[in-house]
Amino acid sequence: MVQTHAPVHSVEEIASGIFRLVFRSHELAATAQPGQFVNVKVNDSLFPLLRRPFSIFFVEGDLVSILFNVIGEGTRILVGKKPGDVIDVIGPLGNGFSAAMNSGGYKTAVIVAGGLGIAPFPFFLSKLEKNKNVLSFIGARTANQIVRFGFNRIHIATDDGSEGFSGNVVDLLAEHFSDHRYELPRIFSCGPTRMLKRLSEFTQKKNIACYASLECAMACGIGLCQGCPVETINGKKKYALVCREGPVFETGAVFL
Amino acid sequence: MVQTHAPVHSVEEIASGIFRLVFRSHELAATAQPGQFVNVKVNDSLFPLLRRPFSIFFVEGDLVSILFNVIGEGTRILVGKKPGDVIDVIGPLGNGFSAAMNSGGYKTAVIVAGGLGIAPFPFFLSKLEKNKNVLSFIGARTANQIVRFGFNRIHIATDDGSEGFSGNVVDLLAEHFSDHRYELPRIFSCGPTRMLKRLSEFTQKKNIACYASLECAMACGIGLCQGCPVETINGKKKYALVCREGPVFETGAVFL
Amino acid sequence: MHESFTVAGLTLQNRVLVASGTFGYGDEVPQLVDVNKLGGIVTKSLSMKPRDGNPAPRIAETPSGMLNSIGLANIGVKKFIEEKIPKLSTFSCAVIANIAASSVEEYCGVLEKLDPFEAIAGFEINVSCPNVKEGGLSFGTDKEKVALITKELRRRTKKPLMIKLTPNVTHISEFALAAESEGADAVSVINTIIGMAIDIRTRKTKLSTVTGGLSGPAIKPIALAKVYEVYRAVKIPVIGIGGITSWEDAVEFLLAGASAVQVGTYNFVVPSAGVTIAEGIKSFCEQQSISDVGKLVGAVEAKRDLSVIESWL
Amino acid sequence: MHESFTVAGLTLQNRVLVASGTFGYGDEVPQLVDVNKLGGIVTKSLSMKPRDGNPAPRIAETPSGMLNSIGLANIGVKKFIEEKIPKLSTFSCAVIANIAASSVEEYCGVLEKLDPFEAIAGFEINVSCPNVKEGGLSFGTDKEKVALITKELRRRTKKPLMIKLTPNVTHISEFALAAESEGADAVSVINTIIGMAIDIRTRKTKLSTVTGGLSGPAIKPIALAKVYEVYRAVKIPVIGIGGITSWEDAVEFLLAGASAVQVGTYNFVVPSAGVTIAEGIKSFCEQQSISDVGKLVGAVEAKRDLSVIESWL
Ligand SMILES: Cc1cc2nc3c(=O)[nH]c(=O)nc-3n(C[C@H](O)[C@H](O)[C@H](O)COP(=O)(O)OP(=O)(O)OC[C@H]3O[C@@H](n4cnc5c(N)ncnc54)[C@H](O)[C@@H]3O)c2cc1C
Ligand SMILES: Cc1cc2nc3c(=O)[nH]c(=O)nc-3n(C[C@H](O)[C@H](O)[C@H](O)COP(=O)(O)OP(=O)(O)OC[C@H]3O[C@@H](n4cnc5c(N)ncnc54)[C@H](O)[C@@H]3O)c2cc1C
Ligand SMILES: Cc1cc2nc3c(=O)[nH]c(=O)nc-3n(C[C@H](O)[C@H](O)[C@H](O)COP(=O)(O)O)c2cc1C
Ligand SMILES: Cc1cc2nc3c(=O)[nH]c(=O)nc-3n(C[C@H](O)[C@H](O)[C@H](O)COP(=O)(O)O)c2cc1C
Ligand code: FES
Ligand code: FES
């Protein structure tokens, strides 16, 4: 974990309204693991005050990238960054997918991503052992919001039916699982809480291990504030901290 | 008075640490008078919250310019503006030098400016009746901070003696007035309060009419907040508002 | 959508007013704002005699906020009647006269002078004023005084009477209850919060009066909590004030329990903000198919019903 | 310049501490901060039993500030002693244990458990806690309770005892006087201010507990005014807290009367802020040829000596 002032390398719109910001940081690139995140101070003013957490989207050499859409003040400022501008980044943070992706017991990595939830997976796929089968299910509102970078063999669901399956990505997944047999599958997921909830129900019914990267409001991202609880199911403690113990959890272990 | 979103035309450093920002506004350019100011919202965030007042430095066609150095958050943001960026400007505001410069009774316009206090005078000079004599006294910390744009026949004083008279611009003025005779002089001034105070003492002793543009903390710049009082001498009211009744006052009429 | 409504006996064309002391007497910036598109104007606090106000500096900026110590500078009720009322009579939006005073008698005197004028739709009483008789302690931090002022003014007017409360107390709802019990038609929540700033180079306070009143977006969360506290305590309407800069902010106040809102500090930044905010609320309601803005009032879904003071640590 | 000094019986190497609840137990971020360069660490509030804290969401951002309702989540005094004290013993900066409790007995119990440990240089008492016996009303808004807690704790420790006051009261100096009269060595001013935020789309409060505590730069002017008020009322040292992000802010607090300061929320943004601020104060003093930082304490030149509450409107 470092705090670094990283030069921006580029900002580009890689799907409709979805931006990729690339910055240069040797330390971050060298230590980041899939599913970890960085916490970015978007300017050096007191407004917005807090850092903004972003999943690590990709790492290539010393270049680290994040993916975002413009939601509020923070991302509005980020999207205006020019090459050479400097952003203040703390990372890599949290427990990502490493433990789950590197432990044995599965042959097929099934990715289920909704909306911006695709963010951690290009990096994830680049680090995945080559002997795994990979299957990706991506949900988006509409066709031009689909990010394909880093994926292959994508199954797409869109809310408006403009591409692929018309409807929810979990329904698409369910359909696939009822039509096909996958060898020792393990699910890796990220997306809106409502999606993760449905996914968790599905995977519990099917008894498939499922890991998801969660989002929640964070003040510090490093365990100082206790601001990011997720309620555990049968945990020793009532709450786990998303920023330190997560953001990746087994979906059956937490209340979504 | 208008509120307008004006495109920035250019920002350039015209003396060491002193920047000229030029923006385009037909309405402003058409109505501005020398010694008036504009009130600028430097970004569309809530920090800094308030507008920043700047004297109108020059007007040429539809281009209006202001002059500033980087003091705090507001000017730090202004200096980063790029051509095409838009700034939110209210203006022209206040009572400038018009009444004093256009009324009769003087033949020699004597300008006394300290530091950034030169800001209103290039525009002032461009509007001054051609039959007046003009004499300019400019004080600066050091030689490379002198702005010459729009002036001729400048007498310079620098604190460090790196150019012209070594010392205070009011002392330089006094020296000139003891050495020369000027026909019906009237003084127009802007600068730090300490300088204006000394100038006021000098001109009262010499019985020369003296007008100065004052600065003070402002919240609104348009008479809504009552935040900008200056104490009057023998006025009907105890305080005048710098933003509405000023920023230009006869120096003998207010406590500096 | 039908916007005009009645609150505390006032008929307003929309729920956005401009706050006292942040819009002069409504006639300062005709070039920049069409006041007739506002729900209403609250005047600068008026006292019996003209008041010069405090020495400079009266203003200091703080993170997302500002401090002021204007010192209730105003032209006095007489000049207001002579010079401002004729102009204000031509406005189609509601004009509320805000009154400040240093004794109960002065409050009554100013109100009595203004009450006959049709142009004045109602009164807002600024109780955050030093009580000269009791050593300058603020009326607004003394429940009995707030009750007494309300009672005396209520006897003297049939027009809508709103008491503007100070947030610088432990339990603001007790003050709201005091005003309600003596017949106030509404409470305005909140006035500014005591604050201070120092120039570290000169070591002087940034305001001539040492401390001053904090306003602006910085105080919005505090104001919202106070509105919510008061809304749950009283039956009379609450007018929400504090840090509003956008229609989203205004809707937050409505949800917390405000029947209408006032925009203060942000008028200094964008003088037409009140109009834009009123329009924004209207569009939002249309978009969300809310037929009556009033349905938003107090409609926050508080996840747990903990009391305000004790819930949060 | 000689920086190390004694305040309230504590020897600190500089005047900048990190505030309770914003730096964990001092062992969270060794990679990002050299804690030994801080004046001291105040631990997260400790209670007798571990506390889970409140449900999510616990955090909401506001203009130049944030709201929190962590709910005093902490590992409990037993686990703190077993797991944290060994590590804290290795720090060369002062470690102050902050205590939170829901009864006077619990305050005493936690303090008695911690008192024997040399690693604990002193205590800071968080009185902004719900008093379970009296229906959950905060101890911190009841002068008698603040006095009682101070008295009972004073009997039980010879170590420096600091009472951390809540700003959510009308006259904070009365609470400081209560603590002083019962033997407190210092008062910490201020804890967070009650605030609220609403998500207008979902109509839910942004915190699960409805209201929460506001902190960060937004509250700095309020905190400064409270420090100034308390400084003029008591003789014991005041520890200034609230919205500090820079050495300039810290100097403002010193000038207003703080003997030392704590950095809270800004640790979340820049975990090493405390160290940078301490260094900044040092450079400033060197540059201004101030031989002793202590000379800044209370050195504000208040232009008029008006009392705090009544001066500003
Ligand atoms: C571990 C983690 C990883 C993340 N990774 C990514 C990522 O890869 N790409 C990405 O675009 N975003 C990601 N986010 C969310 C991202 O931090 C927020 O989108 C971002 O903070 C929005 O900032 P803003 O200033 O633009 O909006 P704000 O002004 O902060 O918020 C605007 C609106 O969005 C709401 N909002 C703010 N944050 C969130 C949130 N986290 N979830 C839902 N609503 C929110 C606010 O309540 C507000 O109404 C991640 C969050 C976490 C905790
Ligand atoms: C009528 C009028 C005309 C002006 N014309 C010009 C001009 O032409 N060029 C120009 O550069 N400036 C001018 N100013 C001053 C200008 O508004 C301030 O320099 C500017 O607000 C600084 O903004 P900032 O955000 O960079 O600094 P801030 O962050 O606002 O301030 C940084 C520091 O400077 C101090 N400061 C802020 N404003 C002033 C001020 N007005 N006077 C003295 N100290 C201050 C603050 O107390 C603070 O310590 C004028 C002011 C007025 C009232
Ligand atoms: C410069 C200034 C002057 C004010 N004058 C008055 C006043 O005369 N009477 C009054 O009741 N409130 C006065 N207020 C308080 C505002 O009406 C309002 O209650 C407060 O500023 C909070 O709202 P805001 O955050 O939107 O500004 C004043 C506020 C400011 C900033
Ligand atoms: C997330 C968070 C948790 C806090 N927890 C505690 C606590 O456990 N005990 C306490 O006395 N103060 C607690 N505080 C208050 C701070 O110590 C400090 O008094 C307050 O935040 C004001 O300072 P700041 O503006 O620098 O943050 C907490 C503050 C925050 C933001
Ligand atoms: S965000 Fe602060 S502890 Fe997780
Ligand atoms: S700055 Fe507001 S009245 Fe002058």
PDB file of C-alpha atoms in Angstrom, chain C residues 78-277:
ATOM      1  CA  LYS C  78     -39.603  54.472   8.714  1.00  0.00           C
ATOM      2  CA  LYS C  79     -37.420  54.726   5.645  1.00  0.00           C
ATOM      3  CA  PHE C  80     -38.468  51.205   4.668  1.00  0.00           C
ATOM      4  CA  ILE C  81     -42.095  52.302   4.672  1.00  0.00           C
ATOM      5  CA  GLU C  82     -41.379  55.466   2.766  1.00  0.00           C
ATOM      6  CA  GLU C  83     -38.914  54.201   0.214  1.00  0.00           C
ATOM      7  CA  LYS C  84     -39.320  50.478  -0.151  1.00  0.00           C
ATOM      8  CA  ILE C  85     -42.979  49.618   0.378  1.00  0.00           C
ATOM      9  CA  PRO C  86     -44.186  51.519  -2.711  1.00  0.00           C
ATOM     10  CA  LYS C  87     -41.827  49.421  -4.824  1.00  0.00           C
ATOM     11  CA  LEU C  88     -42.603  46.182  -3.007  1.00  0.00           C
ATOM     12  CA  SER C  89     -46.322  46.772  -3.538  1.00  0.00           C
ATOM     13  CA  THR C  90     -45.771  46.216  -7.232  1.00  0.00           C
ATOM     14  CA  PHE C  91     -44.333  42.719  -6.737  1.00  0.00           C
ATOM     15  CA  SER C  92     -46.619  39.781  -7.344  1.00  0.00           C
ATOM     16  CA  CYS C  93     -44.654  37.488  -5.041  1.00  0.00           C
ATOM     17  CA  ALA C  94     -45.173  37.506  -1.286  1.00  0.00           C
ATOM     18  CA  VAL C  95     -43.145  39.978   0.732  1.00  0.00           C
ATOM     19  CA  ILE C  96     -42.372  39.042   4.300  1.00  0.00           C
ATOM     20  CA  ALA C  97     -40.952  41.654   6.622  1.00  0.00           C
ATOM     21  CA  ASN C  98     -38.235  40.361   8.902  1.00  0.00           C
ATOM     22  CA  ILE C  99     -37.964  42.179  12.220  1.00  0.00           C
ATOM     23  CA  ALA C 100     -34.984  42.464  14.534  1.00  0.00           C
ATOM     24  CA  ALA C 101     -34.949  44.357  17.795  1.00  0.00           C
ATOM     25  CA  SER C 102     -33.127  44.788  21.029  1.00  0.00           C
ATOM     26  CA  SER C 103     -36.180  44.770  23.276  1.00  0.00           C
ATOM     27  CA  VAL C 104     -39.626  43.233  23.263  1.00  0.00           C
ATOM     28  CA  GLU C 105     -41.077  46.720  22.941  1.00  0.00           C
ATOM     29  CA  GLU C 106     -39.028  47.391  19.831  1.00  0.00           C
ATOM     30  CA  TYR C 107     -40.242  44.162  18.197  1.00  0.00           C
ATOM     31  CA  CYS C 108     -43.817  45.248  18.893  1.00  0.00           C
ATOM     32  CA  GLY C 109     -43.205  48.788  17.690  1.00  0.00           C
ATOM     33  CA  VAL C 110     -41.739  47.747  14.363  1.00  0.00           C
ATOM     34  CA  LEU C 111     -44.504  45.231  13.750  1.00  0.00           C
ATOM     35  CA  GLU C 112     -47.214  47.729  14.549  1.00  0.00           C
ATOM     36  CA  LYS C 113     -45.754  50.188  12.090  1.00  0.00           C
ATOM     37  CA  LEU C 114     -45.664  47.602   9.313  1.00  0.00           C
ATOM     38  CA  ASP C 115     -48.883  45.736   9.990  1.00  0.00           C
ATOM     39  CA  PRO C 116     -51.215  48.173   8.175  1.00  0.00           C
ATOM     40  CA  PHE C 117     -49.423  47.818   4.838  1.00  0.00           C
ATOM     41  CA  GLU C 118     -51.007  45.462   2.408  1.00  0.00           C
ATOM     42  CA  ALA C 119     -47.679  44.927   0.672  1.00  0.00           C
ATOM     43  CA  ILE C 120     -46.474  43.064   3.740  1.00  0.00           C
ATOM     44  CA  ALA C 121     -47.901  39.570   3.559  1.00  0.00           C
ATOM     45  CA  GLY C 122     -46.504  38.408   6.868  1.00  0.00           C
ATOM     46  CA  PHE C 123     -43.734  38.699   9.412  1.00  0.00           C
ATOM     47  CA  GLU C 124     -40.618  36.736  10.192  1.00  0.00           C
ATOM     48  CA  ILE C 125     -39.121  37.475  13.572  1.00  0.00           C
ATOM     49  CA  ASN C 126     -35.361  37.296  13.959  1.00  0.00           C
ATOM     50  CA  VAL C 127     -34.794  36.349  17.575  1.00  0.00           C
ATOM     51  CA  SER C 128     -31.018  35.972  17.148  1.00  0.00           C
ATOM     52  CA  CYS C 129     -30.560  39.505  18.423  1.00  0.00           C
ATOM     53  CA  PRO C 130     -28.829  40.750  21.523  1.00  0.00           C
ATOM     54  CA  ASN C 131     -31.275  41.563  24.274  1.00  0.00           C
ATOM     55  CA  VAL C 132     -30.017  44.922  25.415  1.00  0.00           C
ATOM     56  CA  LYS C 133     -31.878  44.813  28.746  1.00  0.00           C
ATOM     57  CA  GLU C 134     -30.238  41.562  29.739  1.00  0.00           C
ATOM     58  CA  GLY C 135     -26.647  42.309  28.998  1.00  0.00           C
ATOM     59  CA  GLY C 136     -26.799  41.523  25.334  1.00  0.00           C
ATOM     60  CA  LEU C 137     -27.605  37.831  25.657  1.00  0.00           C
ATOM     61  CA  SER C 138     -29.444  36.620  22.568  1.00  0.00           C
ATOM     62  CA  PHE C 139     -33.238  36.432  22.874  1.00  0.00           C
ATOM     63  CA  GLY C 140     -33.047  33.348  20.735  1.00  0.00           C
ATOM     64  CA  THR C 141     -31.263  31.242  23.351  1.00  0.00           C
ATOM     65  CA  ASP C 142     -33.887  31.987  26.025  1.00  0.00           C
ATOM     66  CA  LYS C 143     -37.103  29.999  25.674  1.00  0.00           C
ATOM     67  CA  GLU C 144     -39.142  32.324  27.841  1.00  0.00           C
ATOM     68  CA  LYS C 145     -38.124  35.316  25.765  1.00  0.00           C
ATOM     69  CA  VAL C 146     -39.000  33.573  22.514  1.00  0.00           C
ATOM     70  CA  ALA C 147     -42.399  32.729  23.994  1.00  0.00           C
ATOM     71  CA  LEU C 148     -42.908  36.273  25.219  1.00  0.00           C
ATOM     72  CA  ILE C 149     -41.965  37.872  21.909  1.00  0.00           C
ATOM     73  CA  THR C 150     -44.307  35.533  20.064  1.00  0.00           C
ATOM     74  CA  LYS C 151     -47.142  36.235  22.455  1.00  0.00           C
ATOM     75  CA  GLU C 152     -46.788  39.991  22.273  1.00  0.00           C
ATOM     76  CA  LEU C 153     -46.523  40.029  18.499  1.00  0.00           C
ATOM     77  CA  ARG C 154     -49.405  37.606  18.078  1.00  0.00           C
ATOM     78  CA  ARG C 155     -51.650  40.038  19.940  1.00  0.00           C
ATOM     79  CA  ARG C 156     -50.706  42.747  17.509  1.00  0.00           C
ATOM     80  CA  THR C 157     -51.173  41.127  14.131  1.00  0.00           C
ATOM     81  CA  LYS C 158     -53.521  38.817  12.312  1.00  0.00           C
ATOM     82  CA  LYS C 159     -50.996  38.334   9.535  1.00  0.00           C
ATOM     83  CA  PRO C 160     -48.876  35.215   9.297  1.00  0.00           C
ATOM     84  CA  LEU C 161     -46.248  35.291  12.017  1.00  0.00           C
ATOM     85  CA  MET C 162     -43.104  33.191  11.666  1.00  0.00           C
ATOM     86  CA  ILE C 163     -40.435  32.915  14.315  1.00  0.00           C
ATOM     87  CA  LYS C 164     -36.933  32.426  12.976  1.00  0.00           C
ATOM     88  CA  LEU C 165     -34.973  30.225  15.336  1.00  0.00           C
ATOM     89  CA  THR C 166     -31.296  30.193  16.113  1.00  0.00           C
ATOM     90  CA  PRO C 167     -29.489  26.842  15.847  1.00  0.00           C
ATOM     91  CA  ASN C 168     -27.074  27.774  18.637  1.00  0.00           C
ATOM     92  CA  VAL C 169     -29.012  25.901  21.308  1.00  0.00           C
ATOM     93  CA  THR C 170     -29.061  22.362  22.616  1.00  0.00           C
ATOM     94  CA  HIS C 171     -32.650  21.476  21.724  1.00  0.00           C
ATOM     95  CA  ILE C 172     -34.079  23.709  19.030  1.00  0.00           C
ATOM     96  CA  SER C 173     -37.426  21.937  19.141  1.00  0.00           C
ATOM     97  CA  GLU C 174     -38.086  23.366  22.611  1.00  0.00           C
ATOM     98  CA  PHE C 175     -37.893  26.834  21.105  1.00  0.00           C
ATOM     99  CA  ALA C 176     -40.166  25.831  18.264  1.00  0.00           C
ATOM    100  CA  LEU C 177     -42.679  24.522  20.788  1.00  0.00           C
ATOM    101  CA  ALA C 178     -42.478  27.779  22.729  1.00  0.00           C
ATOM    102  CA  ALA C 179     -43.272  29.740  19.576  1.00  0.00           C
ATOM    103  CA  GLU C 180     -46.058  27.360  18.594  1.00  0.00           C
ATOM    104  CA  SER C 181     -47.692  27.489  21.986  1.00  0.00           C
ATOM    105  CA  GLU C 182     -47.886  31.278  21.829  1.00  0.00           C
ATOM    106  CA  GLY C 183     -49.561  31.289  18.469  1.00  0.00           C
ATOM    107  CA  ALA C 184     -46.800  31.456  15.854  1.00  0.00           C
ATOM    108  CA  ASP C 185     -47.995  30.362  12.422  1.00  0.00           C
ATOM    109  CA  ALA C 186     -44.644  28.877  11.416  1.00  0.00           C
ATOM    110  CA  VAL C 187     -41.019  28.600  12.429  1.00  0.00           C
ATOM    111  CA  SER C 188     -38.061  29.378  10.184  1.00  0.00           C
ATOM    112  CA  VAL C 189     -35.127  27.017  10.768  1.00  0.00           C
ATOM    113  CA  ILE C 190     -32.228  27.985  10.857  1.00  0.00           C
ATOM    114  CA  ASN C 191     -30.417  31.269  11.268  1.00  0.00           C
ATOM    115  CA  THR C 192     -26.605  31.243  11.085  1.00  0.00           C
ATOM    116  CA  ILE C 193     -24.322  29.214  13.364  1.00  0.00           C
ATOM    117  CA  ILE C 194     -21.705  30.914  15.518  1.00  0.00           C
ATOM    118  CA  GLY C 195     -18.286  30.606  13.954  1.00  0.00           C
ATOM    119  CA  MET C 196     -14.895  32.266  13.772  1.00  0.00           C
ATOM    120  CA  ALA C 197     -11.855  32.597  11.547  1.00  0.00           C
ATOM    121  CA  ILE C 198      -8.391  33.991  12.152  1.00  0.00           C
ATOM    122  CA  ASP C 199      -5.870  35.462   9.762  1.00  0.00           C
ATOM    123  CA  ILE C 200      -2.717  33.694  10.918  1.00  0.00           C
ATOM    124  CA  ARG C 201      -0.382  36.332   9.422  1.00  0.00           C
ATOM    125  CA  THR C 202      -1.899  39.302  11.220  1.00  0.00           C
ATOM    126  CA  ARG C 203      -3.238  37.200  14.121  1.00  0.00           C
ATOM    127  CA  LYS C 204      -6.441  39.156  13.882  1.00  0.00           C
ATOM    128  CA  THR C 205      -9.873  37.665  13.676  1.00  0.00           C
ATOM    129  CA  LYS C 206     -11.220  37.819  10.139  1.00  0.00           C
ATOM    130  CA  LEU C 207     -14.353  39.569  11.388  1.00  0.00           C
ATOM    131  CA  SER C 208     -14.226  42.801  13.357  1.00  0.00           C
ATOM    132  CA  THR C 209     -16.680  41.295  15.852  1.00  0.00           C
ATOM    133  CA  VAL C 210     -14.431  38.281  16.564  1.00  0.00           C
ATOM    134  CA  THR C 211     -17.163  35.700  15.968  1.00  0.00           C
ATOM    135  CA  GLY C 212     -19.908  35.779  13.364  1.00  0.00           C
ATOM    136  CA  GLY C 213     -22.587  33.704  11.735  1.00  0.00           C
ATOM    137  CA  LEU C 214     -21.707  30.747   9.533  1.00  0.00           C
ATOM    138  CA  SER C 215     -23.897  30.095   6.511  1.00  0.00           C
ATOM    139  CA  GLY C 216     -23.744  28.337   3.167  1.00  0.00           C
ATOM    140  CA  PRO C 217     -23.461  24.711   1.997  1.00  0.00           C
ATOM    141  CA  ALA C 218     -21.158  23.828   4.899  1.00  0.00           C
ATOM    142  CA  ILE C 219     -24.093  24.080   7.323  1.00  0.00           C
ATOM    143  CA  LYS C 220     -26.657  22.254   5.214  1.00  0.00           C
ATOM    144  CA  PRO C 221     -26.412  18.943   7.104  1.00  0.00           C
ATOM    145  CA  ILE C 222     -26.819  20.760  10.423  1.00  0.00           C
ATOM    146  CA  ALA C 223     -29.798  22.739   9.163  1.00  0.00           C
ATOM    147  CA  LEU C 224     -31.448  19.586   7.835  1.00  0.00           C
ATOM    148  CA  ALA C 225     -31.113  17.865  11.199  1.00  0.00           C
ATOM    149  CA  LYS C 226     -32.636  20.889  12.927  1.00  0.00           C
ATOM    150  CA  VAL C 227     -35.542  21.020  10.464  1.00  0.00           C
ATOM    151  CA  TYR C 228     -36.157  17.329  11.020  1.00  0.00           C
ATOM    152  CA  GLU C 229     -36.049  17.757  14.789  1.00  0.00           C
ATOM    153  CA  VAL C 230     -38.466  20.679  14.708  1.00  0.00           C
ATOM    154  CA  TYR C 231     -40.793  19.046  12.183  1.00  0.00           C
ATOM    155  CA  ARG C 232     -41.301  16.116  14.482  1.00  0.00           C
ATOM    156  CA  ALA C 233     -41.949  18.344  17.479  1.00  0.00           C
ATOM    157  CA  VAL C 234     -44.469  20.894  16.242  1.00  0.00           C
ATOM    158  CA  LYS C 235     -47.633  20.964  14.151  1.00  0.00           C
ATOM    159  CA  ILE C 236     -47.104  24.380  12.579  1.00  0.00           C
ATOM    160  CA  PRO C 237     -45.178  24.514   9.291  1.00  0.00           C
ATOM    161  CA  VAL C 238     -41.413  24.671   9.224  1.00  0.00           C
ATOM    162  CA  ILE C 239     -39.570  26.881   6.745  1.00  0.00           C
ATOM    163  CA  GLY C 240     -36.227  25.232   5.950  1.00  0.00           C
ATOM    164  CA  ILE C 241     -33.107  27.391   5.613  1.00  0.00           C
ATOM    165  CA  GLY C 242     -29.411  26.629   5.487  1.00  0.00           C
ATOM    166  CA  GLY C 243     -26.964  26.028   2.686  1.00  0.00           C
ATOM    167  CA  ILE C 244     -29.442  25.529  -0.133  1.00  0.00           C
ATOM    168  CA  THR C 245     -27.843  25.958  -3.555  1.00  0.00           C
ATOM    169  CA  SER C 246     -29.819  23.600  -5.797  1.00  0.00           C
ATOM    170  CA  TRP C 247     -33.281  22.156  -6.251  1.00  0.00           C
ATOM    171  CA  GLU C 248     -31.907  18.879  -4.945  1.00  0.00           C
ATOM    172  CA  ASP C 249     -30.981  20.614  -1.694  1.00  0.00           C
ATOM    173  CA  ALA C 250     -34.451  22.146  -1.520  1.00  0.00           C
ATOM    174  CA  VAL C 251     -36.097  18.757  -1.992  1.00  0.00           C
ATOM    175  CA  GLU C 252     -33.931  17.373   0.825  1.00  0.00           C
ATOM    176  CA  PHE C 253     -35.377  20.063   3.115  1.00  0.00           C
ATOM    177  CA  LEU C 254     -38.935  19.336   1.986  1.00  0.00           C
ATOM    178  CA  LEU C 255     -38.416  15.636   2.664  1.00  0.00           C
ATOM    179  CA  ALA C 256     -36.995  16.443   6.101  1.00  0.00           C
ATOM    180  CA  GLY C 257     -40.164  18.330   6.925  1.00  0.00           C
ATOM    181  CA  ALA C 258     -39.935  21.844   5.539  1.00  0.00           C
ATOM    182  CA  SER C 259     -43.127  23.192   3.955  1.00  0.00           C
ATOM    183  CA  ALA C 260     -41.123  25.811   2.103  1.00  0.00           C
ATOM    184  CA  VAL C 261     -37.467  26.810   1.915  1.00  0.00           C
ATOM    185  CA  GLN C 262     -35.381  29.947   1.840  1.00  0.00           C
ATOM    186  CA  VAL C 263     -32.206  30.440  -0.137  1.00  0.00           C
ATOM    187  CA  GLY C 264     -29.657  32.644   1.609  1.00  0.00           C
ATOM    188  CA  THR C 265     -25.941  32.816   0.948  1.00  0.00           C
ATOM    189  CA  TYR C 266     -26.210  31.353  -2.522  1.00  0.00           C
ATOM    190  CA  ASN C 267     -27.996  34.497  -3.707  1.00  0.00           C
ATOM    191  CA  PHE C 268     -24.606  36.169  -3.421  1.00  0.00           C
ATOM    192  CA  VAL C 269     -23.182  33.706  -5.914  1.00  0.00           C
ATOM    193  CA  VAL C 270     -26.153  33.349  -8.233  1.00  0.00           C
ATOM    194  CA  PRO C 271     -28.767  36.026  -7.565  1.00  0.00           C
ATOM    195  CA  SER C 272     -31.365  34.148  -9.608  1.00  0.00           C
ATOM    196  CA  ALA C 273     -30.791  30.885  -7.702  1.00  0.00           C
ATOM    197  CA  GLY C 274     -34.191  30.989  -6.010  1.00  0.00           C
ATOM    198  CA  VAL C 275     -35.981  31.087  -9.356  1.00  0.00           C
ATOM    199  CA  THR C 276     -33.880  28.265 -10.786  1.00  0.00           C
ATOM    200  CA  ILE C 277     -34.497  26.170  -7.685  1.00  0.00           C
TER     201      ILE C 277
END
